[in-house]
XYZ file of C-alpha atoms in Angstrom:
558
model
C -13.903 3.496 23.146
C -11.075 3.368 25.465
C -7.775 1.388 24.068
C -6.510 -1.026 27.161
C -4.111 -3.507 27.565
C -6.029 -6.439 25.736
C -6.800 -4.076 22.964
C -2.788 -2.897 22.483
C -1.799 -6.527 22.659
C -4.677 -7.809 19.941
C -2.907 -5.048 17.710
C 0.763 -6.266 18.275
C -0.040 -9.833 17.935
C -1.765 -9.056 14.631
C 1.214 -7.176 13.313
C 3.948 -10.285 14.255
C 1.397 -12.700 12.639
C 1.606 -10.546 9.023
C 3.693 -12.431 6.615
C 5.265 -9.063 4.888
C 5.788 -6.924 7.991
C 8.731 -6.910 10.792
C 8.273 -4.206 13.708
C 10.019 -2.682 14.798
C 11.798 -1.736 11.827
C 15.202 -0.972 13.265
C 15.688 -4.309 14.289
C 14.504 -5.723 10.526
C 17.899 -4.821 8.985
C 21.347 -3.894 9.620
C 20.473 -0.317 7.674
C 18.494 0.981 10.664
C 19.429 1.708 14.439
C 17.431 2.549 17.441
C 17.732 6.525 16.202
C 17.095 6.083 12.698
C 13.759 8.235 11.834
C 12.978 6.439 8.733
C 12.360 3.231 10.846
C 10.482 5.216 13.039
C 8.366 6.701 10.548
C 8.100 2.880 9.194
C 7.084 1.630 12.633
C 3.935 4.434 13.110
C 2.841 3.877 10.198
C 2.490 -0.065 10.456
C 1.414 0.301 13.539
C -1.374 2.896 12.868
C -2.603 1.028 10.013
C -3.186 -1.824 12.537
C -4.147 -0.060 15.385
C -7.135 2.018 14.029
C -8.711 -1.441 12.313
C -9.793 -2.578 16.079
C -13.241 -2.053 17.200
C -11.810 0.162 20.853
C -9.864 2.396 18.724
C -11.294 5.060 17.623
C -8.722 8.505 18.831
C -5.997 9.953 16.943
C -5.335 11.930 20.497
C -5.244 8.385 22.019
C -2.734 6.821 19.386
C -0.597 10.037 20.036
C -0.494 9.500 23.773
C -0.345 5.631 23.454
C 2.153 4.503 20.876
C 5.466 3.200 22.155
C 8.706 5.564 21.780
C 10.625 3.498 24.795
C 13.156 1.913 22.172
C 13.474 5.131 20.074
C 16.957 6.971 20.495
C 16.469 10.976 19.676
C 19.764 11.948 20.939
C 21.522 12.336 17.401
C 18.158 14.365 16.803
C 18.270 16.845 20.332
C 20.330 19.832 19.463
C 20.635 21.187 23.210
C 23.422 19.675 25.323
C 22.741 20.997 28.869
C 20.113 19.574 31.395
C 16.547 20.113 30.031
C 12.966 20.226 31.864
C 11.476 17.672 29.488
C 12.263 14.671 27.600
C 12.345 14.260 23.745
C 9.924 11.361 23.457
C 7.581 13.629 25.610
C 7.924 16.395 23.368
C 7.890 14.419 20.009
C 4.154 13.272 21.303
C 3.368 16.700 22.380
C 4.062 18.435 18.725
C 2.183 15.233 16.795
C -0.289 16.622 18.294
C 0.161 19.787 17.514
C 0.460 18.886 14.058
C -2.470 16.325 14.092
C -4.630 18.812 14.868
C -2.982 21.362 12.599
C -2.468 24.404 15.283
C -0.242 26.642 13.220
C 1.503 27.770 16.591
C 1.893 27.043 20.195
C -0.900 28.978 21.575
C -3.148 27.136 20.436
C -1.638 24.034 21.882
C -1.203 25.520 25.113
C -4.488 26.213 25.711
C -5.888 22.523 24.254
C -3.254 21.218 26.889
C -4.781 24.111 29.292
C -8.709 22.807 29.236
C -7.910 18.697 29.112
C -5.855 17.899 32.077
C -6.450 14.248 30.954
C -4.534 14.788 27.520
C -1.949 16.890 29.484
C -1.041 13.758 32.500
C -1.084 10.944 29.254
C 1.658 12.973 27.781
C 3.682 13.494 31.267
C 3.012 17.030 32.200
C 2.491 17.692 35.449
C 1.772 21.615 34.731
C 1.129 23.290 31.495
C 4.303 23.955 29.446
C 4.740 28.023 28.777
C 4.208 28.402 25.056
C 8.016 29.981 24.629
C 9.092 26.677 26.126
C 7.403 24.796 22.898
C 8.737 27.204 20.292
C 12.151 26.930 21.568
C 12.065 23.014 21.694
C 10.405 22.757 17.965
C 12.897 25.639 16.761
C 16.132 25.015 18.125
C 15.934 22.024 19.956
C 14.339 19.769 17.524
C 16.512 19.121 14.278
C 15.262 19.710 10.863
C 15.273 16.106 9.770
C 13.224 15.475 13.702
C 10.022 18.363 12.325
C 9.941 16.872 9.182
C 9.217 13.564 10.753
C 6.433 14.999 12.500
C 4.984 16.794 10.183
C 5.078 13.589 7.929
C 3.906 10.901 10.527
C 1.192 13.082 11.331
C -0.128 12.961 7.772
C 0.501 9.294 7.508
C -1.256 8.741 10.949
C -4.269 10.636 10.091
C -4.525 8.952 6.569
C -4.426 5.978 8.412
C -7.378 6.677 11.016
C -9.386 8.262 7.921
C -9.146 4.790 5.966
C -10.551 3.103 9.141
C -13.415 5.170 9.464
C -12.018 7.161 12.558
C -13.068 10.593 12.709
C -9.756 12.504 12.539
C -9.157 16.032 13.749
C -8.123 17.361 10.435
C -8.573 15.914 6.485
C -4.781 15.300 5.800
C -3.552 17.009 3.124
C -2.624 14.050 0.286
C 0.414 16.152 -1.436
C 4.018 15.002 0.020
C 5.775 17.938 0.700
C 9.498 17.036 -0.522
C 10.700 20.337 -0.559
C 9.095 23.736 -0.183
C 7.424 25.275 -3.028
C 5.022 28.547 -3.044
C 5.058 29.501 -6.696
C 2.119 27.368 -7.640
C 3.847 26.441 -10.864
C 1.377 24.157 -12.608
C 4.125 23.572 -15.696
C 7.265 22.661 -14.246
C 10.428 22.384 -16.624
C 12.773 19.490 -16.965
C 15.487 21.029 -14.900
C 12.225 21.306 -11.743
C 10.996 17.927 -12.219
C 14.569 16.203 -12.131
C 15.105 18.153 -8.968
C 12.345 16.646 -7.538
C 13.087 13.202 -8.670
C 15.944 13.174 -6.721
C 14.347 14.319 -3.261
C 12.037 11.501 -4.034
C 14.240 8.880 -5.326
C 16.649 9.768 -1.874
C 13.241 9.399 0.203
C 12.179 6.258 -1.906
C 15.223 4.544 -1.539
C 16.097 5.157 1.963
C 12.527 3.327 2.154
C 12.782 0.631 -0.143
C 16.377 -0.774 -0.199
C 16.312 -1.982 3.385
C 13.918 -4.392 2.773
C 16.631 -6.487 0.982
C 19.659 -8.032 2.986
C 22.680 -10.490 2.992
C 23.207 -13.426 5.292
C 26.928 -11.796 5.918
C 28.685 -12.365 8.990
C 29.780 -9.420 11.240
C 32.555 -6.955 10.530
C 32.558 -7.280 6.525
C 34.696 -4.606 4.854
C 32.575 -3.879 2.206
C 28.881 -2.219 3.300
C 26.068 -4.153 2.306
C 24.559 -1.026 0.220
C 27.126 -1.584 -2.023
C 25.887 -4.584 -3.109
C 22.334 -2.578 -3.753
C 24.608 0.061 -5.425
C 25.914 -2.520 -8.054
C 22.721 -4.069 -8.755
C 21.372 -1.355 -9.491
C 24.303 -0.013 -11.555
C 23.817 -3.280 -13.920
C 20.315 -1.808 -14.395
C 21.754 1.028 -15.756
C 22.808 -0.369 -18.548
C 21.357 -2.983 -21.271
C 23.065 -6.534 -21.212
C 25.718 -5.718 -18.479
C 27.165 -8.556 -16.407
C 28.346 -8.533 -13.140
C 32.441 -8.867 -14.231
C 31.988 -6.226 -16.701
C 29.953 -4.062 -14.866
C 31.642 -4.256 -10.753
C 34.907 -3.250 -12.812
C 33.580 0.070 -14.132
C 31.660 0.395 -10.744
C 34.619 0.594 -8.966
C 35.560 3.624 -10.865
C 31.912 5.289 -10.725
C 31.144 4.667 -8.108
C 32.136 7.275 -4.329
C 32.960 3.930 -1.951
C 35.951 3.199 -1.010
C 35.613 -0.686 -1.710
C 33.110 -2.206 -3.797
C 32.490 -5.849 -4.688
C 34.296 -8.071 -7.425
C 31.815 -9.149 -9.599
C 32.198 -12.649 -8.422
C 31.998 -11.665 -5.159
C 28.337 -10.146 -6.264
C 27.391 -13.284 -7.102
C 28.121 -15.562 -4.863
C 26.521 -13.625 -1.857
C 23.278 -13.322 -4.530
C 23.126 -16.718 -5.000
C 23.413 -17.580 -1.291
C 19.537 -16.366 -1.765
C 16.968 -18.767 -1.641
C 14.295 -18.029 -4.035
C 11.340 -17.916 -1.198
C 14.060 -15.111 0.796
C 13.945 -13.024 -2.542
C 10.460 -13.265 -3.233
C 9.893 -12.148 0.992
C 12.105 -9.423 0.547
C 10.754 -7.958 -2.822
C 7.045 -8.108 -0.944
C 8.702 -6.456 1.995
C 10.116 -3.626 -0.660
C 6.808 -3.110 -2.196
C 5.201 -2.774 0.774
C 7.131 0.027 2.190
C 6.795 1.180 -1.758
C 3.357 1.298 -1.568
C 3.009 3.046 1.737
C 4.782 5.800 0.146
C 2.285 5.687 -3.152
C -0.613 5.066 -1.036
C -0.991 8.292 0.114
C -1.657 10.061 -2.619
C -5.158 10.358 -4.103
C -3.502 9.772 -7.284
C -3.169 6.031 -5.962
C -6.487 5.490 -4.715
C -7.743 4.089 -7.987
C -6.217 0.607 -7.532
C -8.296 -2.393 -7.813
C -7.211 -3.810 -10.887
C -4.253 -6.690 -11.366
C -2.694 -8.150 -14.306
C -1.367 -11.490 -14.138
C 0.972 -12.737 -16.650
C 4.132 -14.972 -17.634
C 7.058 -13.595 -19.372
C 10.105 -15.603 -20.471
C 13.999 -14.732 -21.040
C 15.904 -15.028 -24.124
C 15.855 -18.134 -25.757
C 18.373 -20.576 -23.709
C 21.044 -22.090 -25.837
C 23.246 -24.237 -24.014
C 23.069 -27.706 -22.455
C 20.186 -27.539 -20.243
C 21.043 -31.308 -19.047
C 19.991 -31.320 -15.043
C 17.763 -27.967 -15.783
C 14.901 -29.189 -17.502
C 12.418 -28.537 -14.855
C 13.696 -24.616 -14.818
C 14.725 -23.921 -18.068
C 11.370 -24.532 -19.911
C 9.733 -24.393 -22.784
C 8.911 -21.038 -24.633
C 4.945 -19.924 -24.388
C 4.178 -20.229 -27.778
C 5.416 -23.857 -27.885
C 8.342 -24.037 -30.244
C 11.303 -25.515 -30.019
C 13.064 -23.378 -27.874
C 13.499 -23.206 -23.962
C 13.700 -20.472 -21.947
C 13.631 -19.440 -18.034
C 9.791 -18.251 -17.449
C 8.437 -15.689 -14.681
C 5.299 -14.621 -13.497
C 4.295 -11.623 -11.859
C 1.312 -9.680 -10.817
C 1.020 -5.967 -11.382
C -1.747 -3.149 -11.029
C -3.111 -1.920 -13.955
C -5.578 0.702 -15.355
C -5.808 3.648 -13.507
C -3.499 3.293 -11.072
C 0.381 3.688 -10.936
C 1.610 -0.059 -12.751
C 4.195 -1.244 -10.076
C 4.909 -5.130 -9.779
C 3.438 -6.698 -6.859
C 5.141 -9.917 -7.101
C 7.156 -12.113 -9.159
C 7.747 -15.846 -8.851
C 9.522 -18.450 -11.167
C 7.239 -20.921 -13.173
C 8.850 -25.164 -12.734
C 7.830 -27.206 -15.225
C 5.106 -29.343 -13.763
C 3.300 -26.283 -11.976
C -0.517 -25.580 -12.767
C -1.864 -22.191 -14.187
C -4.056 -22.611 -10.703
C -1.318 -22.931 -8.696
C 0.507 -19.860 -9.810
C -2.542 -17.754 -9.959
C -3.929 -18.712 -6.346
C 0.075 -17.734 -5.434
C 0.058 -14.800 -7.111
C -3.371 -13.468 -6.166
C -2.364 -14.122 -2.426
C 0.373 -11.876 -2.167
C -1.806 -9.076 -4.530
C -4.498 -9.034 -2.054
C -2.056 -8.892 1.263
C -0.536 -5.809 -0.449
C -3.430 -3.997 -1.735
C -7.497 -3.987 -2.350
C -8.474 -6.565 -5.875
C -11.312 -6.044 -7.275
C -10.552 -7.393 -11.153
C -8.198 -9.994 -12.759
C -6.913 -9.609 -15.825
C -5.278 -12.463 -17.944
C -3.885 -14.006 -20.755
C -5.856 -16.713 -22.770
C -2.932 -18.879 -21.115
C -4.680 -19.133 -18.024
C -7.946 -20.037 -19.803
C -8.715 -22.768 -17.812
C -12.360 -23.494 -15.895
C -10.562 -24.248 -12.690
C -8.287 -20.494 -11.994
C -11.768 -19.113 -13.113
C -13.462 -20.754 -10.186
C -10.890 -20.010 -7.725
C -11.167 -16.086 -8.683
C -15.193 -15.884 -8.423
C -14.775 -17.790 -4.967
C -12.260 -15.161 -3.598
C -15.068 -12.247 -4.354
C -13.024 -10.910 -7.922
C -14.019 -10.639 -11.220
C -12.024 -11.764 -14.077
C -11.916 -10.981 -17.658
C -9.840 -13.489 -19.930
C -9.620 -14.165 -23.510
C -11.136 -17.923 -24.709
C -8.849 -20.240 -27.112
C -11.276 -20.637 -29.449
C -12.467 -24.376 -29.503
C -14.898 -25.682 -32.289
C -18.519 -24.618 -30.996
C -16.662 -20.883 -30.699
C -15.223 -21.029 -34.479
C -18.842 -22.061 -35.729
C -20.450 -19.606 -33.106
C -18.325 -16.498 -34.691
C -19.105 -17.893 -38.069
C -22.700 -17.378 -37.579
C -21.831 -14.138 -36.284
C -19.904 -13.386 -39.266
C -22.760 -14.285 -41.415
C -25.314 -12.119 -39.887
C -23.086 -9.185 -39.941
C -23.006 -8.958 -35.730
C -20.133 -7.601 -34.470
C -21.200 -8.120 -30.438
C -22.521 -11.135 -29.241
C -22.722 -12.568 -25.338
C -24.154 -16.128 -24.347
C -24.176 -17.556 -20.775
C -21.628 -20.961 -20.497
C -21.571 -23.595 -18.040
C -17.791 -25.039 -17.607
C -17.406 -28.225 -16.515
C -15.117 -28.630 -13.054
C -15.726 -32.246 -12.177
C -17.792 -34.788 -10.162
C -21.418 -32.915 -11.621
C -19.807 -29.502 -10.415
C -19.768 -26.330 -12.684
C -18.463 -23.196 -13.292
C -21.151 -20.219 -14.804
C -19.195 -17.720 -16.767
C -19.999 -15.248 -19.816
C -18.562 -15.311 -23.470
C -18.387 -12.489 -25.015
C -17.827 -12.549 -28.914
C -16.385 -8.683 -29.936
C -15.198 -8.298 -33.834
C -11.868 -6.595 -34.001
C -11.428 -3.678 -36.089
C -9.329 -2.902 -39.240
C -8.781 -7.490 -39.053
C -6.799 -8.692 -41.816
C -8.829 -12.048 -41.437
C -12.206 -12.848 -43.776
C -13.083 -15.663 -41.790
C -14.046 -16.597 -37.954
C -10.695 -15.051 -36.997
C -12.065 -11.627 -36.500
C -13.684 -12.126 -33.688
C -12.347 -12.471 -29.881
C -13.988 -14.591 -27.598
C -14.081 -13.218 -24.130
C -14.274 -14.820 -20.217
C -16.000 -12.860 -17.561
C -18.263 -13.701 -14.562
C -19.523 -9.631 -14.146
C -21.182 -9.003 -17.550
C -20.065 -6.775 -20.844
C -19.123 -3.531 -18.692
C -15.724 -5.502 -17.185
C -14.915 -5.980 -20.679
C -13.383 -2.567 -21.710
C -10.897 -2.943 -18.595
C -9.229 -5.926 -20.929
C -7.606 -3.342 -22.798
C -5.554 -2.021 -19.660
C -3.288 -5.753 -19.962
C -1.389 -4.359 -22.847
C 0.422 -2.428 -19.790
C 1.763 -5.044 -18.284
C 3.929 -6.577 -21.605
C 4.778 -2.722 -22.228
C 5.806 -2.834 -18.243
C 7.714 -6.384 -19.511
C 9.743 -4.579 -22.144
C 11.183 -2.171 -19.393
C 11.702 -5.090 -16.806
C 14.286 -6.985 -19.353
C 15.828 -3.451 -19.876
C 16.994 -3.022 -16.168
C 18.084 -6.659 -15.942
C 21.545 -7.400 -15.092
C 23.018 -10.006 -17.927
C 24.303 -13.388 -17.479
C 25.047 -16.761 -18.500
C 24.882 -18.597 -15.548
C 22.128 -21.369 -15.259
C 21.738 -20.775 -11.469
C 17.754 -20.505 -10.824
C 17.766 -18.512 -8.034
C 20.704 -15.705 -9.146
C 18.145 -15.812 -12.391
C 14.995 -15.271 -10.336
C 16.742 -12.438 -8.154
C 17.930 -10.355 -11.445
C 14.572 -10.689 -12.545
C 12.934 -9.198 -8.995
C 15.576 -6.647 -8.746
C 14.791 -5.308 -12.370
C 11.367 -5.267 -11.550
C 11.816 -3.771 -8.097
C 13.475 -0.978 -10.643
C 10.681 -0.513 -12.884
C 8.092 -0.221 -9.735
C 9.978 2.777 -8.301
C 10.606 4.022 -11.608
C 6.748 4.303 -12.081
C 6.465 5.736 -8.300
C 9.103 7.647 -8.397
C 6.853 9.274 -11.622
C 3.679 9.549 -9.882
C 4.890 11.501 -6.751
C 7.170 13.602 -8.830
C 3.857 14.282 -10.943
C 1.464 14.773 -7.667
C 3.429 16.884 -6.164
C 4.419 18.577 -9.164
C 1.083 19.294 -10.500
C -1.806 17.704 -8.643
C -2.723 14.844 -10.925
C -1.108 11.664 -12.461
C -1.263 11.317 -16.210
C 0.444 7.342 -17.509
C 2.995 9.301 -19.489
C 5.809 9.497 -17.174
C 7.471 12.685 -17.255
C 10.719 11.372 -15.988
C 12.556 8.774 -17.440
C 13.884 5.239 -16.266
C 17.381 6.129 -16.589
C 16.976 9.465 -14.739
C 15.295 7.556 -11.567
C 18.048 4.674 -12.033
C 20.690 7.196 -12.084
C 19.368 8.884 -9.475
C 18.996 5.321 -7.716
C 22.550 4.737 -8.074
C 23.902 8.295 -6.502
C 21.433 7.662 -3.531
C 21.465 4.094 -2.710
C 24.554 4.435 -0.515
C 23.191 5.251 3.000
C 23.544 3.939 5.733
């Protein structure tokens, strides 16, 4: 079908009314201008993703032709100076084409333009451009950065129009190419693989870092990536506070001025949690973008959701009670608590979202929260949890948003003398259908699952685990993929800045941040690994500290 007007403008609207998305891009932060070809690359592919979803689009030629370049600036990008037959947003249409269709050289493209005067008049062209014409403009007039950004918005375009169901010209090919490679080196060495860590983590954070921004006014000395920089720099290092750590920046670090640690502060706290929380989704969006088109990611489906708490608080926590909490195992210690939702299993284990827990706020509550923002960012199929949020009511809520869930059962006292029998008759599997009770004569069908654990130092009922789940036994094994997401909690509290202020949202933010870290960390090791090799094994083969390091030489653009 035939895109028009009403069809473009269902599109737009439905990308202004998403709740993680600004278009265009270069307008979204003070990192990105009107010539900047990462926002442009940002803008097709949000747009793209949208456009091929409705029903009357169903070209990747039409897309091509269509899409709006009117605000894009390629000047910084045109390497002639003199007067020149046709424009650059003309020609930067004309070779996505090209490259959608994967013509190695001009001819080819000549002669497509030759036989469909329709194509030729959407693009401009009055008459058919002579092939040297072409290889002049992608060779000399076009900048290296300007083919690159072809070649790669092709890919993403096509990946985009594939995942709608729109037959594309061409199967794009799902390797990033970060640098060229023709050796077909299957076992790369550490010197190779930190190499292309840092193409990746200079892509990646050119990407992910401008999704986070100050309310500053205009004509501020210091440039807000420095702000980034040092935030990331307190990663670097375990237990490092913002005094301690701006003072050492300013000596690491290749800017000319760099914030005083108070300084640092002051403009985090100026954050309201709800900003920090949109701009984290914002980051993992663009992060998962990135990771998305890979086959390596296409395994997602599965989401962890958990609560993790800081160090024990030790000071007066008069005025504080309802944010500095009490500990999960219920002693007598407080502590701050977060929650976050991360993908597990198969696929690459980045952080979706994190949010502070109040005291007063329901297990359902944080959940439903949680799960919103999961399934906005990517496709759920299972929920993971901790026998925390064993509770009739989060279990409802999951089966009536489609998902299954799989969640360990406190054991209460028909479930002791249940696994006692069990225990008796030497069964070490056992699964009965349960009827939990929600309220006013409504109910809640799930499964319990009894499963003995091996090599128990119990004798008694304690060797068995009761098990949640509302899809039968076979969910079951995908419990044991959660134990990623307290190993993915270790690293978290490793890239956390320190402090001993009692400020909830500076608390919240150095939480985010650190796990903002840890998700392009893991992408950072997936990418490296695809392109690398072809496949994604959990292991990383880079480490934190070489993408944090990395981070911290690359974060200063703009």
């Amino acid at each position: 079908m035939i895109s028009s007007n009403t069809s473009r403008r269902d599109v737009f609207r439905q990308i202004a009314q998403r709740p993680h998305v600004d278009w265009p891009a270069y307008d979204s932060t003070s990192l990105y201008d009107r010539s900047s070809l990462t926002a442009l690359s940002e803008d097709i592919r949000t747009v793209s993703g949208a456009w091929f979803n409705h029903h009357s689009h169903d070209s990747v030629e039409a897309f091509v032709c269509q899409y709006p370049l009117s605000y894009v600036v390629f000047d910084p990008h045109d390497q002639y100076s003199g007067p020149t037959r046709y424009e650059m947003p003309q020609l930067f249409r004309v070779f996505l084409l090209k490259e959608v269709y994967g013509w190695n050289h001009e001819t080819a493209l000549v002669d497509y333009l030759r036989q469909h005067s329709e194509t030729r008049g959407s693009l401009g062209f009055e008459s058919v451009p002579d092939q040297s014409t072409l290889w002049r403009s992608w060779n000399s007039r076009f900048n290296a950065d300007l083919r690159e950004t072809v070649e790669r918005t092709a890919r993403t375009v096509l990946i985009n129009a594939q995942k709608a169901g729109v037959t594309v010209p061409r199967d794009p090919e799902r390797e990033l190419q970060y640098y060229d490679d023709e050796s077909g080196e299957t076992n790369p060495d550490d010197q190779t693989i930190l190499e292309q860590a840092a193409k990746i983590s200079d892509h990646i954070s050119r990407v992910v870092f401008p999704a986070f921004s100050l309310s500053r006014g205009e004509g501020c000395e210091i440039h807000e990536n420095a702000y980034w920089d040092l935030q990331t720099y307190l990663g670097l290092r375990e237990r490092l506070a913002a005094n301690e750590g701006a003072r050492s920046f300013t000596y690491e670090s290749p800017r000319e001025r760099t914030p005083l640690g108070h300084a640092h502060r002051e403009q985090v706290r100026d954050l309201s949690i709800a900003e920090t929380r949109e701009m984290y989704r914002q980051a993992i969006g663009r992060l998962l973008n990135e990771v998305s088109e890979t086959e390596q990611f296409f395994r997602a489906g599965i989401v962890a959701i958990d609560i993790t708490e800081a160090d024990p608080f030790t000071g007066d926590r008069t005025g504080y009670e309802d944010e500095i909490i009490g500990t999960k195992e219920k002693t007598d210690e407080y502590a701050y608590q977060w929650a976050t939702v991360q993908l597990v299993g198969n696929a690459v284990p980045i952080v979706l979202d994190a949010r502070p827990v109040r005291k007063g706020e329901t297990r359902l509550e944080i959940v439903e929260d949680l799960l919103d923002s999961a399934e906005d960012l990517v496709h759920v199929d299972n929920v993971l949890m901790d026998r925390e949020f064993d509770s009739q009511h989060v279990l409802d809520m999951i089966s009536q948003r489609g998902l299954s869930y799989v969640v360990p059962k406190r054991m209460q006292t028909s479930e002791k003398a249940q696994a006692k029998r069990l225990l008796q008759r030497g069964r070490d599997r056992y699964e009965t259908d349960r009827k939990l009770h929600l309220g006013k004569n409504e109910w809640h069908e799930t499964t319990l699952i009894y499963r003995r654990k091996e090599n128990t130092e119990h004798d008694d009922h304690r060797q068995y685990s009761v098990f949640m789940t509302n899809r039968g036994s076979g969910h079951l094994t995908e419990y044991g993929h959660r134990w990623e997401i307290e190993s993915g909690y270790k690293s978290i509290k490793r890239f956390m800045a320190a402090t001993t202020s009692k400020d909830f949202g500076l608390r919240f933010f150095y939480f985010a941040f650190a796990c903002l870290l840890y998700s392009i960390w893991r992408a950072v090791d997936l990418l490296v690994q695809a392109e690398l090799t072809g496949e994604y094994e959990h292991s990383p083969v880079i480490t934190a500290d070489n993408t944090l390091t990395l981070l911290k030489k690359e974060t200063g653009i703009g």
